[in-house]
Coordinates of C-alpha atoms (C1' of nucleotides) in Angstrom, one line a residue:
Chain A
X1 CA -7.6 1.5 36.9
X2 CA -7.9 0.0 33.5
X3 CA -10.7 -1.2 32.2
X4 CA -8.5 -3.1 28.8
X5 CA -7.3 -6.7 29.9
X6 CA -3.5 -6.8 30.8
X7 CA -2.2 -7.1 28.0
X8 CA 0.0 -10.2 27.9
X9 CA -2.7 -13.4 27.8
X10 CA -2.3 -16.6 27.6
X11 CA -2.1 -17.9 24.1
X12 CA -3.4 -20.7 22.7
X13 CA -1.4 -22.1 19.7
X14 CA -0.8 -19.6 17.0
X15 CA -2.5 -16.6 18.4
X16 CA -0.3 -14.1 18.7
X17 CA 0.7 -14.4 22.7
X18 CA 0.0 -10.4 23.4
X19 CA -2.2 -7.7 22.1
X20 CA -1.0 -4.5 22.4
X21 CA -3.0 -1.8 23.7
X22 CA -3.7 0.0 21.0
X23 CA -4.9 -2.5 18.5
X24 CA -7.4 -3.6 21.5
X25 CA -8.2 0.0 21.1
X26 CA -8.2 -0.3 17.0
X27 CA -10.7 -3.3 17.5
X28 CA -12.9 -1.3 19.8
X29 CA -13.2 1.2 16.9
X30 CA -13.6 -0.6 13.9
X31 CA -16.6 -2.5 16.0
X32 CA -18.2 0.5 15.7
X33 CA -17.6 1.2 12.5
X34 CA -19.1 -1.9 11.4
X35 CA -21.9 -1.1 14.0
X36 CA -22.7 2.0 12.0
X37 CA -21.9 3.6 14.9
X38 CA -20.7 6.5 12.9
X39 CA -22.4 7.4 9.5
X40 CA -20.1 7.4 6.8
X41 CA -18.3 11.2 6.2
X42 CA -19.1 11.9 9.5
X43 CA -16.7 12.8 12.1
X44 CA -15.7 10.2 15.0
X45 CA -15.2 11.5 18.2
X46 CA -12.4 13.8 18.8
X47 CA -9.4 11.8 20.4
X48 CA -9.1 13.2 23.5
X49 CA -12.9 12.1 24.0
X50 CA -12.0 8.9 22.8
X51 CA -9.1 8.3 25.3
X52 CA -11.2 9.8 28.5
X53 CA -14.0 7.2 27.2
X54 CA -11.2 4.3 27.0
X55 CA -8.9 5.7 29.7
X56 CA -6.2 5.3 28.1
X57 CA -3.7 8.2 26.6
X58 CA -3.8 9.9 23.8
X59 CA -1.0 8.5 22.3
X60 CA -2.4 5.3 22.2
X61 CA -6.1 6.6 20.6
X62 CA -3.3 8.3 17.9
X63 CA -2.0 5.3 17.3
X64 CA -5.2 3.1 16.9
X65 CA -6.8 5.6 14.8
X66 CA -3.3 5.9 12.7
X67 CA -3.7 2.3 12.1
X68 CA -7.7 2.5 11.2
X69 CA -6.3 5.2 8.8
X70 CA -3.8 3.4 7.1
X71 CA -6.6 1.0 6.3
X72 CA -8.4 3.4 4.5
X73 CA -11.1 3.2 7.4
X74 CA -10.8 7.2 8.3
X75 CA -9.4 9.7 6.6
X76 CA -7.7 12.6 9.0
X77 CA -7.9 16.0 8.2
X78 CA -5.8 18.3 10.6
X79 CA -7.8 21.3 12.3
X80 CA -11.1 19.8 11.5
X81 CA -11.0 16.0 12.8
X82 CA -11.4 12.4 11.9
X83 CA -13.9 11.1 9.1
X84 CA -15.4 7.5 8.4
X85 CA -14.3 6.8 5.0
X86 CA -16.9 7.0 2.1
X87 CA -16.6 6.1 -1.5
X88 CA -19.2 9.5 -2.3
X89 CA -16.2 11.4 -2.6
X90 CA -15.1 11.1 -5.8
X91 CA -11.4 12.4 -6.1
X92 CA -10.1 11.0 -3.3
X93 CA -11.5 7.3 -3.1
X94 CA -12.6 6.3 -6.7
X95 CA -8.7 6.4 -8.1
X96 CA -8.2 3.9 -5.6
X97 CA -10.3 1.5 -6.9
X98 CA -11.0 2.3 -10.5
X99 CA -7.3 1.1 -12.0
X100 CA -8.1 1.8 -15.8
X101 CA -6.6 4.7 -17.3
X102 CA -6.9 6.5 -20.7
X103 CA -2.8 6.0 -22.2
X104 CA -2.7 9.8 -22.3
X105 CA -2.8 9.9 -18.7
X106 CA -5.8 12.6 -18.2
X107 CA -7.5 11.5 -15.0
X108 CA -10.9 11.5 -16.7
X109 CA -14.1 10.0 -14.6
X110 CA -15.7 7.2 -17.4
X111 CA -19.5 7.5 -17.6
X112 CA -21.8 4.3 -17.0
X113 CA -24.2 2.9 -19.2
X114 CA -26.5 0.3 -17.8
X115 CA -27.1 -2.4 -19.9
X116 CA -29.3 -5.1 -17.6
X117 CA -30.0 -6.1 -14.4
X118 CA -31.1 -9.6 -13.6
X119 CA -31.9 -12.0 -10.7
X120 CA -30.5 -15.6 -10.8
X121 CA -28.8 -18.5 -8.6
X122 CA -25.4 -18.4 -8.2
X123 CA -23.4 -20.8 -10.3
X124 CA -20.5 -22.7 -8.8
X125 CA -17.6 -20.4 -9.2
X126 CA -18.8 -17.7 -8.2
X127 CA -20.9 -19.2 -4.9
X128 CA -17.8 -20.3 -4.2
X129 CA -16.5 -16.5 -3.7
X130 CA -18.4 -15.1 -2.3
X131 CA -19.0 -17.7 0.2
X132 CA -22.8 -18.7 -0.8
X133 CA -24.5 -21.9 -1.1
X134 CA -24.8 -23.1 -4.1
X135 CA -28.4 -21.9 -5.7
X136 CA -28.8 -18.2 -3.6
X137 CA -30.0 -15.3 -4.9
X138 CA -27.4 -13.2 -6.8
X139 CA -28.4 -9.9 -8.2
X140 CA -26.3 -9.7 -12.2
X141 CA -25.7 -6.0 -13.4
X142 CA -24.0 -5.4 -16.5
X143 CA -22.9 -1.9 -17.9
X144 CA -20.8 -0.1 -20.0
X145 CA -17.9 2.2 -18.8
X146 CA -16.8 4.8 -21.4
X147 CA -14.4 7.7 -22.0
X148 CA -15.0 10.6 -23.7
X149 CA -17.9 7.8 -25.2
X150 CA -15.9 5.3 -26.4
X151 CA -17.1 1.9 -24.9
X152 CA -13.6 0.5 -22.8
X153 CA -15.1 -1.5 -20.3
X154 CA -18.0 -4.5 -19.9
X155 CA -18.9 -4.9 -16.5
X156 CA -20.8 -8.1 -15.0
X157 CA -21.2 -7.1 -11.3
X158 CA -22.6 -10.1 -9.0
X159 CA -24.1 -9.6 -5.5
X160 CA -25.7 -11.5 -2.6
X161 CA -29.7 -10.8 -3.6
X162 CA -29.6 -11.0 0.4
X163 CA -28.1 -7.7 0.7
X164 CA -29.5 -5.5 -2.2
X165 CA -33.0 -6.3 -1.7
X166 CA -35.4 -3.8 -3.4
X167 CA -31.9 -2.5 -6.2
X168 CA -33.6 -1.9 -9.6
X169 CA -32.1 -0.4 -13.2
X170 CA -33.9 2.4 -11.9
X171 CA -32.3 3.2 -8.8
X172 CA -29.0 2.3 -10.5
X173 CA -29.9 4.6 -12.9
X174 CA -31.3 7.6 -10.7
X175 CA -28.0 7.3 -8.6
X176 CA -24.8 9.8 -9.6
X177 CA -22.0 8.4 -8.2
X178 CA -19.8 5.1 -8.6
X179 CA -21.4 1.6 -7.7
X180 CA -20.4 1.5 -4.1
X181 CA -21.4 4.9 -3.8
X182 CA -24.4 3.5 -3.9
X183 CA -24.0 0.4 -1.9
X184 CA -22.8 2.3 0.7
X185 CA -25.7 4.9 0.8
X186 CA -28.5 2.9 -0.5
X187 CA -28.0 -0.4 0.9
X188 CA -25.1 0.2 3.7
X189 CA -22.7 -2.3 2.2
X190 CA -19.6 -0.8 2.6
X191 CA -16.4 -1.8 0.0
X192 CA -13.6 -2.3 2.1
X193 CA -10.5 -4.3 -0.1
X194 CA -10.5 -6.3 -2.9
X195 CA -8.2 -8.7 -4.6
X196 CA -8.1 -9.0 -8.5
X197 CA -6.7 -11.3 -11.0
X198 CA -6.1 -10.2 -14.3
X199 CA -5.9 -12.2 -17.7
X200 CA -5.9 -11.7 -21.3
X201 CA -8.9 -13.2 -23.1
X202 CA -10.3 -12.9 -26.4
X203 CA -13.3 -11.2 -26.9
X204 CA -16.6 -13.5 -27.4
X205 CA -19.6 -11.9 -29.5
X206 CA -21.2 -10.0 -27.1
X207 CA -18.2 -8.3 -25.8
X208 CA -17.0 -7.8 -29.1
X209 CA -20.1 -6.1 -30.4
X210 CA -20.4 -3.5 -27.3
X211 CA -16.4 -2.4 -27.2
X212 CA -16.2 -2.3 -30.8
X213 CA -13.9 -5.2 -31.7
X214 CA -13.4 -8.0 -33.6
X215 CA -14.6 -11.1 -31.8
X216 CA -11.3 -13.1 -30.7
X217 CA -9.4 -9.8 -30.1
X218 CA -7.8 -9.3 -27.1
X219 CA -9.1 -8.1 -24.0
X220 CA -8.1 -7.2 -20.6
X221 CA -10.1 -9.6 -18.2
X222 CA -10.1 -8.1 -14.9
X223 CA -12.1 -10.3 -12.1
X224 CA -12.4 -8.8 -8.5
X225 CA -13.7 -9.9 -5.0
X226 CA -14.7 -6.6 -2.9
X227 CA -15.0 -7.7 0.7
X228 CA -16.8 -5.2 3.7
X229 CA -16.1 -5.8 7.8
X230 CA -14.6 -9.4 8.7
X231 CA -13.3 -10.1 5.4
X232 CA -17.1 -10.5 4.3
X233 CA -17.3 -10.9 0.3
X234 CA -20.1 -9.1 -0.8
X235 CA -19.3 -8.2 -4.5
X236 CA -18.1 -10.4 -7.7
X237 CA -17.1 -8.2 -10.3
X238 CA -16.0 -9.2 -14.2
X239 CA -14.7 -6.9 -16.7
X240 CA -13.5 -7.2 -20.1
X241 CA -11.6 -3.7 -21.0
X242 CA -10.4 -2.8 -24.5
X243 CA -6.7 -1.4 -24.3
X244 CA -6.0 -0.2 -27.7
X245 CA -6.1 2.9 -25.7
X246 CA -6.3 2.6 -22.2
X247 CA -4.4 0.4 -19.4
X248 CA -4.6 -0.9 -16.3
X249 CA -2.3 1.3 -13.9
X250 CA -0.8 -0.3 -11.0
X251 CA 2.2 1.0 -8.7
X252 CA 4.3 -1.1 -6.9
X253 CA 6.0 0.3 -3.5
Chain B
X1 CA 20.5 23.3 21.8
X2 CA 19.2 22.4 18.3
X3 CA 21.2 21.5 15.2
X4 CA 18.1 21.0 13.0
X5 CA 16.3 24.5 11.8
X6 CA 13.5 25.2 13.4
X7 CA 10.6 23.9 12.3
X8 CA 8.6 26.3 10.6
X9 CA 10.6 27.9 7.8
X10 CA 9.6 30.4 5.1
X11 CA 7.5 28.9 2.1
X12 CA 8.3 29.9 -1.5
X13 CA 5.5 29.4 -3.7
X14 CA 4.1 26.0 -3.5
X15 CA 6.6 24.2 -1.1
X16 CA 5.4 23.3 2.2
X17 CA 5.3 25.9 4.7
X18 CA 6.9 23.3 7.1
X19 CA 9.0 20.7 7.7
X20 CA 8.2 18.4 10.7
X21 CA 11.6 17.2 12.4
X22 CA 10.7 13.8 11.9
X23 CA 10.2 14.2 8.2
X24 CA 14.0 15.9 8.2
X25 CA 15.5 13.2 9.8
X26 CA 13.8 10.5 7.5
X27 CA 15.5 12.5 4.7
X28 CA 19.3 12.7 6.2
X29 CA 18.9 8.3 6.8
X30 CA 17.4 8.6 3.0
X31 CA 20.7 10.1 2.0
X32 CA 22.9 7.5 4.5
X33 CA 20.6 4.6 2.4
X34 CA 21.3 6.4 -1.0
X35 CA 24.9 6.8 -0.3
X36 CA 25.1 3.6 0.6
X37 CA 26.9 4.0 4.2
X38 CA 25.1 0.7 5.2
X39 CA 24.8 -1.8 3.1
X40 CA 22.0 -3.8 2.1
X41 CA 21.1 -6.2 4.5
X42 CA 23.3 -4.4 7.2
X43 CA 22.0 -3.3 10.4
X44 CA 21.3 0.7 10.7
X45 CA 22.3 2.3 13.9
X46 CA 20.0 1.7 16.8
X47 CA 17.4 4.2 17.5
X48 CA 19.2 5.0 20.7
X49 CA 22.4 6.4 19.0
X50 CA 20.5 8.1 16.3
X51 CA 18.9 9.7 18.3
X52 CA 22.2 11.2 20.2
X53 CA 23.7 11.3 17.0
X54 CA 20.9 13.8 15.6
X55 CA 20.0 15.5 19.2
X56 CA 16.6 14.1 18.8
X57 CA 14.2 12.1 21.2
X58 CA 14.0 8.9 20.3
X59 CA 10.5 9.0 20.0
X60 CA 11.3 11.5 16.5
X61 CA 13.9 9.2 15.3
X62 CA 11.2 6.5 15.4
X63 CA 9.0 7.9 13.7
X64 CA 11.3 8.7 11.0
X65 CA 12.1 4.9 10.7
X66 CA 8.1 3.7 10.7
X67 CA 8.4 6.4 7.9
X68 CA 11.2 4.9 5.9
X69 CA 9.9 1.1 6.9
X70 CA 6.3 1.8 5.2
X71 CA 8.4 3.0 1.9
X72 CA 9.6 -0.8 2.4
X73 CA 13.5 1.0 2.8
X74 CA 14.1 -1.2 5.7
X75 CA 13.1 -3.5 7.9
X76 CA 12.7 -3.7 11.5
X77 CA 12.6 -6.9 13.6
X78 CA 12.3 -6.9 17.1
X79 CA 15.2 -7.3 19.3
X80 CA 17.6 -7.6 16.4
X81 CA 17.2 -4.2 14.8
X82 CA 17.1 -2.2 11.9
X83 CA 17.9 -3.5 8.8
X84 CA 18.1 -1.9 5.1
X85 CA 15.6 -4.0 3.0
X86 CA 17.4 -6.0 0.3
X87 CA 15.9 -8.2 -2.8
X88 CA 18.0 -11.3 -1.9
X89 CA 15.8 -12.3 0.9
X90 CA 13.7 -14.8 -1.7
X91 CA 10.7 -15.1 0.5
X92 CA 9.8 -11.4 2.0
X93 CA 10.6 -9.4 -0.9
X94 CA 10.3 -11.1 -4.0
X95 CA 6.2 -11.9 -4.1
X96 CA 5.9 -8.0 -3.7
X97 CA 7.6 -7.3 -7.1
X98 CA 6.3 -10.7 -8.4
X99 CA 2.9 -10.5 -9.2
X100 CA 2.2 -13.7 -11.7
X101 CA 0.9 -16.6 -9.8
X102 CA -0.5 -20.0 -10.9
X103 CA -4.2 -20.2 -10.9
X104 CA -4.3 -22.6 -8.3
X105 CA -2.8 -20.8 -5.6
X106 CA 0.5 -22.0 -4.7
X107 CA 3.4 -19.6 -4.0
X108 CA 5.6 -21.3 -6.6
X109 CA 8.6 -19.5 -7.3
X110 CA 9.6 -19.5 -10.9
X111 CA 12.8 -20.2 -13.1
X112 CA 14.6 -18.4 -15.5
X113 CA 16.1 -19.0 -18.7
X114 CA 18.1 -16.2 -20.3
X115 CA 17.3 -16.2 -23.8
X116 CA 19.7 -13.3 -25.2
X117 CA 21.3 -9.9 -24.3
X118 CA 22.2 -7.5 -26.6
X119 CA 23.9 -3.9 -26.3
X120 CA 22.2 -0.9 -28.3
X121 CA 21.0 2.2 -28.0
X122 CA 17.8 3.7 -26.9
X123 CA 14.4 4.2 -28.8
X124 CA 12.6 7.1 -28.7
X125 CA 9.6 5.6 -26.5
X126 CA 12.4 3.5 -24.1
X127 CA 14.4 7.1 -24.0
X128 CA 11.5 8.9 -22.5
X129 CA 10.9 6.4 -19.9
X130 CA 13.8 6.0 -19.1
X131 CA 14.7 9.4 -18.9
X132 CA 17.7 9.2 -21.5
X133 CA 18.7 10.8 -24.6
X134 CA 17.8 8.9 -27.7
X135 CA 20.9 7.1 -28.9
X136 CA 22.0 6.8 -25.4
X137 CA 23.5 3.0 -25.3
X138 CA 21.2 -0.1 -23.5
X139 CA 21.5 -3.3 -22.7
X140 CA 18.4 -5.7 -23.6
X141 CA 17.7 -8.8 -21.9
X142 CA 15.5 -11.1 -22.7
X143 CA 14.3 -14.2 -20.8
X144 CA 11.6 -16.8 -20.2
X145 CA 10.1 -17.4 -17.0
X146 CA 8.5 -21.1 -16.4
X147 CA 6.4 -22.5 -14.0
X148 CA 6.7 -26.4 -13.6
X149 CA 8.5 -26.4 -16.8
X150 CA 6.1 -24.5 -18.6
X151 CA 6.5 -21.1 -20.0
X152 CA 4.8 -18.6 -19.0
X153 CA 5.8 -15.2 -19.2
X154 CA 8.3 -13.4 -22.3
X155 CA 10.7 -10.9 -20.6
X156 CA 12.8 -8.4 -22.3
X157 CA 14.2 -5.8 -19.9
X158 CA 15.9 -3.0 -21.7
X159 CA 18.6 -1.1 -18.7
X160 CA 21.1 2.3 -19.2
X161 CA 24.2 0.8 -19.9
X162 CA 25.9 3.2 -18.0
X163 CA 24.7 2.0 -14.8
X164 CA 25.5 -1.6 -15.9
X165 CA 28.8 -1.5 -17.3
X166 CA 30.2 -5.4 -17.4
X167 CA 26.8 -7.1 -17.6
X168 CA 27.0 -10.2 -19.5
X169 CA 25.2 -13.5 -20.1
X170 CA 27.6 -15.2 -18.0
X171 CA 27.4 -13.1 -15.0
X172 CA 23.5 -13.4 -14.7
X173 CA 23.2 -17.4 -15.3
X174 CA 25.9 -17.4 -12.5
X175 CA 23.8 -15.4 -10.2
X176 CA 21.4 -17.2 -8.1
X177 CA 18.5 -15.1 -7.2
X178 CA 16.3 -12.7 -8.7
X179 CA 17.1 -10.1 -11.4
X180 CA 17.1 -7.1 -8.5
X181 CA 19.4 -9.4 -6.3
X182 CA 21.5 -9.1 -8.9
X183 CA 21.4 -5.6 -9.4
X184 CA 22.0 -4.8 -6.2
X185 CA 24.3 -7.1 -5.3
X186 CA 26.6 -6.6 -8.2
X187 CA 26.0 -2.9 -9.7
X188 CA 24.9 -1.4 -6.4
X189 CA 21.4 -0.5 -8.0
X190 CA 18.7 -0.7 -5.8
X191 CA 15.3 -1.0 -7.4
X192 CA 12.8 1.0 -4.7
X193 CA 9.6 1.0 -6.5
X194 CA 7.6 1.2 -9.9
X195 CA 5.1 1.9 -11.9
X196 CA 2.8 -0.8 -14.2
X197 CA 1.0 -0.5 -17.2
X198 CA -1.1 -4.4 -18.3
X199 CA -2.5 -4.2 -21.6
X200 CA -3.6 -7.4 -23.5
X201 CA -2.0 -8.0 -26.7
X202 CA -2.3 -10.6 -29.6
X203 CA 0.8 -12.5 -28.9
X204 CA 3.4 -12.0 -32.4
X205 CA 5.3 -15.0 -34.3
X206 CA 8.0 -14.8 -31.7
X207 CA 6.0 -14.7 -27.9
X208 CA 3.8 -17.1 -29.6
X209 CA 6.5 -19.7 -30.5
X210 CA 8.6 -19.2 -27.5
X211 CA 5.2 -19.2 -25.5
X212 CA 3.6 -22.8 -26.6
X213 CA 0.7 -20.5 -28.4
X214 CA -1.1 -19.7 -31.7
X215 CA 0.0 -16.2 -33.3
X216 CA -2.6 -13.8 -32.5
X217 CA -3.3 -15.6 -29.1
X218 CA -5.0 -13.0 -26.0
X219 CA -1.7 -12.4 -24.0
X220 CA -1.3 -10.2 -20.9
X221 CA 1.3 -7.2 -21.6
X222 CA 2.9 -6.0 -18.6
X223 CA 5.2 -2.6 -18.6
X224 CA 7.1 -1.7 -15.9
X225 CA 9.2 1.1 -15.4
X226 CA 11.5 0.3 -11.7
X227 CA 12.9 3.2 -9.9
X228 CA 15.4 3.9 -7.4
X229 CA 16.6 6.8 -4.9
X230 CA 15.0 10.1 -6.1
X231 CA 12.8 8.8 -8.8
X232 CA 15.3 7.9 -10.7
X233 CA 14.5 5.0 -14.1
X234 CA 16.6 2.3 -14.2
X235 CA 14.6 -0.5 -15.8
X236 CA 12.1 -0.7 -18.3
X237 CA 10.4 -3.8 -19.2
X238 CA 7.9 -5.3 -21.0
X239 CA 6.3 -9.0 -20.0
X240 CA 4.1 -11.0 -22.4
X241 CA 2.3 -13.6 -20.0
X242 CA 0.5 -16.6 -20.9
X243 CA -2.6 -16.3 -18.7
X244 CA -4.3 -20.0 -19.5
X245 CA -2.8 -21.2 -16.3
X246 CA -1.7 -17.8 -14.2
X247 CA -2.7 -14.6 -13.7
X248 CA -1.7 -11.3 -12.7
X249 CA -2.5 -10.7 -8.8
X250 CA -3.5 -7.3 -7.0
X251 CA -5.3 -6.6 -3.9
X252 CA -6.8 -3.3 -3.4
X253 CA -6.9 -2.2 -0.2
Chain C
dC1 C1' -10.9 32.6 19.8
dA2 C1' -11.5 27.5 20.9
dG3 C1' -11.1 22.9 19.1
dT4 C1' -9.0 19.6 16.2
dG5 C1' -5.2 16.8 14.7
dG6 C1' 0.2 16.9 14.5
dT7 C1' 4.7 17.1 16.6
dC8 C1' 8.1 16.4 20.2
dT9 C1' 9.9 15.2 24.6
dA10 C1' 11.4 12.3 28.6
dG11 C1' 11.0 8.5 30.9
dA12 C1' 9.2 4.0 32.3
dC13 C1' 8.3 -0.5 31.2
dC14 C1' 7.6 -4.7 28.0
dA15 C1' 8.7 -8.3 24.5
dC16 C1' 12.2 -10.4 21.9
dA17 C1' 16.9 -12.0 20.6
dT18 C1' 21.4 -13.1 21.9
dC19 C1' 25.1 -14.1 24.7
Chain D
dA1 C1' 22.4 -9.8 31.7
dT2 C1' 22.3 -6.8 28.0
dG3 C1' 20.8 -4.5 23.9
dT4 C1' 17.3 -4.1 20.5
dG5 C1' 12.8 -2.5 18.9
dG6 C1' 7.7 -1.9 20.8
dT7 C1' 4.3 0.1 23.9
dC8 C1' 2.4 3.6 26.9
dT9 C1' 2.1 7.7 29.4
dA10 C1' 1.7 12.8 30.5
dG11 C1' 2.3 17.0 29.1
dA12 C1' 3.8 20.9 26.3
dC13 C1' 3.5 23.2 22.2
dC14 C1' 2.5 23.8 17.0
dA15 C1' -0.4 24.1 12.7
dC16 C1' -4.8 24.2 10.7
dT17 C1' -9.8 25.2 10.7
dG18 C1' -13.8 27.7 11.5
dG19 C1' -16.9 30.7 14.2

DNA sequence: CAGTGGTCTAGACCACATC
DNA sequence: ATGTGGTCTAGACCACTGG
């Protein structure tokens, strides 16, 4: 008895004409991630629970959760069991996402320095990315990111007001880790993926003044979309970083 | 009857205490890739017969393909085979090493005009990166990449002249594809991976003349360093991009 | 010790490509 | 029809963790 569709369907144009069993499985899981299900950190059941529950192998739980983990949706630690991802643990997740380096190559943490937090309507562009009508609420942070305190980075950080009701400088400030650190446990917003263009600009006043430059140097213009479950954008994120000395570090595999 | 060690073997010092079988296979195909014994493009021997070959189930031998297909060493296509991965298949592999797209969003693949090679030897930062000693003899390249006729980005690419013995001007207007097409195809070098450094730079008499803009224009600086088997340099270079138009693309995930 | 994830096997069957 | 990779199962055993 099984309680999964066969797997072969009909398809219907370009859907893929068969779903195998273990990404029906995958999808059964990552509904429950995004159902909070399971708190982030915490452990998901054990897989031999989770294939009695499903009634399906082991193998094939293995294999979902394998695929979960190669998305960076669980971590798996032998001996001790499966984890929902979190971005409160600072080694493992924040390298992942924070790409700036000091040239020197320490793996030094940058300390943030709030400079304002504001509430406004969404302009065009950026309404446009993250998918809001034109005139919704955005919330606009802006900080500082510095090493060893020189000033590297200015941030602008844009999100859906919708979805950080109640955030204030002072729970930004009050919080210790990184930014979606604090999405994730204050507000349950949950970073997924993100997709960045970079440019080189020169530096307007403002910029110019808090990094320490002259205004029309150049600076690294990083712009990023973070998107949660469903491919959901839920962050807009500009920064201008100074790389006299510092980089952006990016492998390709 | 086994032909592989067992499993667990004695650890010295920080060296994993063991070895799974799947991992041991993946590293005797490595060697087949590295020694070339099929070529690129070429179909490796079906799962079936490796696993005969290594007195394996096929289930391990698997495995130790998924392995060697997530490092992007091959490629596997259903009911056709196993193939080792290759940089002359324009579509797959180029957009992967190719991160400078137009603003607007097409895919547009762009052309190459070879400005100059010269033959020299090695600086002292180029040496290190490369992992040569300093007066060991290079060959620098230096080329324009355009986008609808437009310049956009100011190659040089500095390579051991050992490993390219022969290169000329001639031979790489006469090749078709891309730069690591070429490699492979005609000095059996096989670029596997690499590491990226963007800075942004005021653009010098030079980029900015061969570029379309003002001296001391905000220009994206891209080093690479490219690899091949066992970690091994064998291409640095340094972009200078024009980012008015096109950016440098990365997704986070 | 028990519980977890990790490895390995042997075999059946499916989907895809080619002849 | 045949050969390829892809899925799924059932079970055994191993390595790691923590009580």
């Amino acid at each position: 008895m099984r309680p999964m569709k066969p797997a072969t369907r009909a398809s219907t144009a370009e859907t893929p004409s068969f779903q195998p069993l273990y990404l029906q499985i995958k999808a059964l899981l990552l509904q429950s991630l995004a159902a909070r299900e399971w708190s982030p950190g915490g452990a998901i059941p054990a897989e031999h629970e989770l294939a009695t529950r499903f009634r399906v192998s082991q193998g094939t739980v293995r294999k979902a959760i394998e695929a979960l983990a190669a998305d960076n949706l669980v971590v798996r630690r032998q001996g001790k069991g499966t984890f929902v991802a979190t971005h409160t643990e600072e080694a493992q997740s924040t390298f992942r996402v924070l790409r700036i380096r000091a040239d020197d190559g320490r793996a030094e943490a940058p300390a943030s320095r709030l400079l304002d937090l504001r509430r406004g309507k969404a302009g065009g562009e950026v309404a446009r990315l993250l998918e809001l009508r034109p005139g919704d609420g955005v919330v606009t942070i802006r900080r500082v990111l510095e090493w060893s305190g020189r000033a590297v980075v200015l941030d602008e950080i844009v999100l859906p007001a919708v979805l950080f009701r109640g955030l204030t400088r002072a729970r930004i400030a009050a919080y210790p880790g990184s930014m979606y650190g604090l999405f994730e446990t204050q507000f349950g917003v949950r970073m997924l993926n993100a997709e960045e263009r970079l440019k080189a600009v020169a530096a307007d006043a403002f910029a110019a003044r808090t990094l320490g430059v002259a205004a029309g140097a150049p600076l690294l213009a990083v712009e990023r979309v973070a998107f949660t479950f469903g491919g959901k954008p839920v962050e807009f994120r500009r920064g201008l970083c100074e790389t006299a000395f510092h980089h952006y570090a990016n492998a390709i595999g």
